[in-house]
mmCIF file of C-alpha atoms in Angstrom:
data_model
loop_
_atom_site.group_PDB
_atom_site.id
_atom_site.type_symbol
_atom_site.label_atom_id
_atom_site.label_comp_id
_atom_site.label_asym_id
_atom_site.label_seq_id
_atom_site.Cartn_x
_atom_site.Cartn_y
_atom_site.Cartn_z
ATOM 1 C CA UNK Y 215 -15.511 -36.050 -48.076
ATOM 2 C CA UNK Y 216 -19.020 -36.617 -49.097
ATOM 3 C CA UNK Y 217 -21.354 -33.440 -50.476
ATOM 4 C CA UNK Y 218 -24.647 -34.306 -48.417
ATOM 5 C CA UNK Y 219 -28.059 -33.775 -50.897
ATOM 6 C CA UNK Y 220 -26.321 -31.479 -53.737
ATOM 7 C CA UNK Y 221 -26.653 -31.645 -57.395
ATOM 8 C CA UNK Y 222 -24.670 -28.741 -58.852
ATOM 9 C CA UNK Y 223 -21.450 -28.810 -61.286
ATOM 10 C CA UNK Y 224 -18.001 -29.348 -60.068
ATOM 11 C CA UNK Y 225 -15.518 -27.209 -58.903
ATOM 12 C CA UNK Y 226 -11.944 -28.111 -57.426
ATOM 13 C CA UNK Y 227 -12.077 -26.596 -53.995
ATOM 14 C CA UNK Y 228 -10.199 -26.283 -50.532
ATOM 15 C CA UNK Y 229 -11.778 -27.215 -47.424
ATOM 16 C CA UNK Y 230 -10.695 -25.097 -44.554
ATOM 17 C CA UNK Y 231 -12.439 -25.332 -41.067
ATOM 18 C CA UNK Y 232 -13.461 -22.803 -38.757
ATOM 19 C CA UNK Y 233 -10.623 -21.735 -36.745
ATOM 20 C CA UNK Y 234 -9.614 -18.746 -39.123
ATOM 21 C CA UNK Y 235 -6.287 -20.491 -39.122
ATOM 22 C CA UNK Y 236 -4.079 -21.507 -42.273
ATOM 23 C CA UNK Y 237 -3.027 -24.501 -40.518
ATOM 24 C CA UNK Y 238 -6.912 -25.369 -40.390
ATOM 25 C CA UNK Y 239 -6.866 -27.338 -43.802
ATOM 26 C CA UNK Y 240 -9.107 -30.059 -44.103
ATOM 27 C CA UNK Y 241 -8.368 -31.020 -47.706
ATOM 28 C CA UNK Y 242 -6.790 -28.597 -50.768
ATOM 29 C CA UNK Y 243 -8.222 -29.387 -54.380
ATOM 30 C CA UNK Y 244 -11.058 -31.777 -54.014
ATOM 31 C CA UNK Y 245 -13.738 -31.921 -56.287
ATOM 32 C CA UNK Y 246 -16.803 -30.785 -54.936
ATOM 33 C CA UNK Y 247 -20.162 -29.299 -56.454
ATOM 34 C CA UNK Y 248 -20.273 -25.824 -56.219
ATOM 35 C CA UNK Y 249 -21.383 -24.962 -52.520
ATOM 36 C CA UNK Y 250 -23.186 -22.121 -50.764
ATOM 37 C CA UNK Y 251 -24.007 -21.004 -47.311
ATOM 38 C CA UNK Y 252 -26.066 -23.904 -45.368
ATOM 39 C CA UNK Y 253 -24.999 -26.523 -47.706
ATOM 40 C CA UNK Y 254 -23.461 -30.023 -45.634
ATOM 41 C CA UNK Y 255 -20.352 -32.294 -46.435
ATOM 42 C CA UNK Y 256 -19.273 -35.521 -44.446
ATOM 43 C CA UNK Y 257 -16.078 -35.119 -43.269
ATOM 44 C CA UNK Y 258 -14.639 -38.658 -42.357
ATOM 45 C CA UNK Y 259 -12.066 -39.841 -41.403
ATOM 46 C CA UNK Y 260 -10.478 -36.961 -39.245
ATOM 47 C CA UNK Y 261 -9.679 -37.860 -36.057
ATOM 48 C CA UNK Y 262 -10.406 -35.137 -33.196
ATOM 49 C CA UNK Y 263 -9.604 -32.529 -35.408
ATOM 50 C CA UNK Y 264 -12.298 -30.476 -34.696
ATOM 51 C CA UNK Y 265 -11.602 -30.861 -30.950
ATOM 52 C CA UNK Y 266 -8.170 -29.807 -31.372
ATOM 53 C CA UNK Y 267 -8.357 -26.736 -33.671
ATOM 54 C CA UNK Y 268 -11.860 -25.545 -31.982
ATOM 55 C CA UNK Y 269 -10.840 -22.368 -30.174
ATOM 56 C CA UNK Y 270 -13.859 -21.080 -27.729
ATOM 57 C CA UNK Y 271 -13.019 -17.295 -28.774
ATOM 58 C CA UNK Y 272 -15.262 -17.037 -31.661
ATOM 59 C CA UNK Y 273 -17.972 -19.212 -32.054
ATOM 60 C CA UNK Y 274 -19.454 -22.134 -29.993
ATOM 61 C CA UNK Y 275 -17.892 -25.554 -30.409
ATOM 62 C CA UNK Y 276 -19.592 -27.720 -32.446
ATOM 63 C CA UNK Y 277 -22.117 -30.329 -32.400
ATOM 64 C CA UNK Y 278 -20.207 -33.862 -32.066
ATOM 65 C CA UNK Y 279 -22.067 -36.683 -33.594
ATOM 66 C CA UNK Y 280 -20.789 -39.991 -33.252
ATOM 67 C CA UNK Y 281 -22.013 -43.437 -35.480
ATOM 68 C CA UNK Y 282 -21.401 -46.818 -35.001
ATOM 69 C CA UNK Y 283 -23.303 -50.116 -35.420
ATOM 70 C CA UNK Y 284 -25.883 -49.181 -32.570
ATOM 71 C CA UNK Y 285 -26.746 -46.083 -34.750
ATOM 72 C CA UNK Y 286 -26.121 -42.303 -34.708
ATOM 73 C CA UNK Y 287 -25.122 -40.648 -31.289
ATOM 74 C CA UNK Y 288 -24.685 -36.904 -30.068
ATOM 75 C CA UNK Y 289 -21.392 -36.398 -28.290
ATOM 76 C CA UNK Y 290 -21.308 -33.201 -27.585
ATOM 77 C CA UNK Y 291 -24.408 -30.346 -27.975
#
């Protein structure tokens, strides 16, 4: 999990993503500088998670981007 363009003191925090669901835990006590509304991180490594635990009944599914040696690529809009 990288913090993309911040400069602000640590904090241990827990990532959750955005299904309003407890099982939604993307990583629990990871250092992180503190972060406000609008603010990025790089999530790798994680599979279709966001796929899987993206329910339609609350907010529209979000943006896929995929990278690989030819570059960045939008999966899904």
């Amino acid at each position: 999990m990288i913090p993309v363009g911040v400069g602000r003191a640590e904090e241990e925090t827990d990532v959750y993503g955005s299904s309003c669901a407890s099982i939604d835990l993307i990583k629990a006590g990871v250092d992180l500088p503190k972060l406000k509304e609008g603010d990025l991180l790089a999530i790798m490594d994680c599979g279709a998670y966001s796929i899987f635990l993206s329910p339609d009944f609350h907010r529209k599914k979000p943006k896929i981007l995929f990278v690989d040696e030819k570059g960045l690529r939008e999966v899904r809009d």
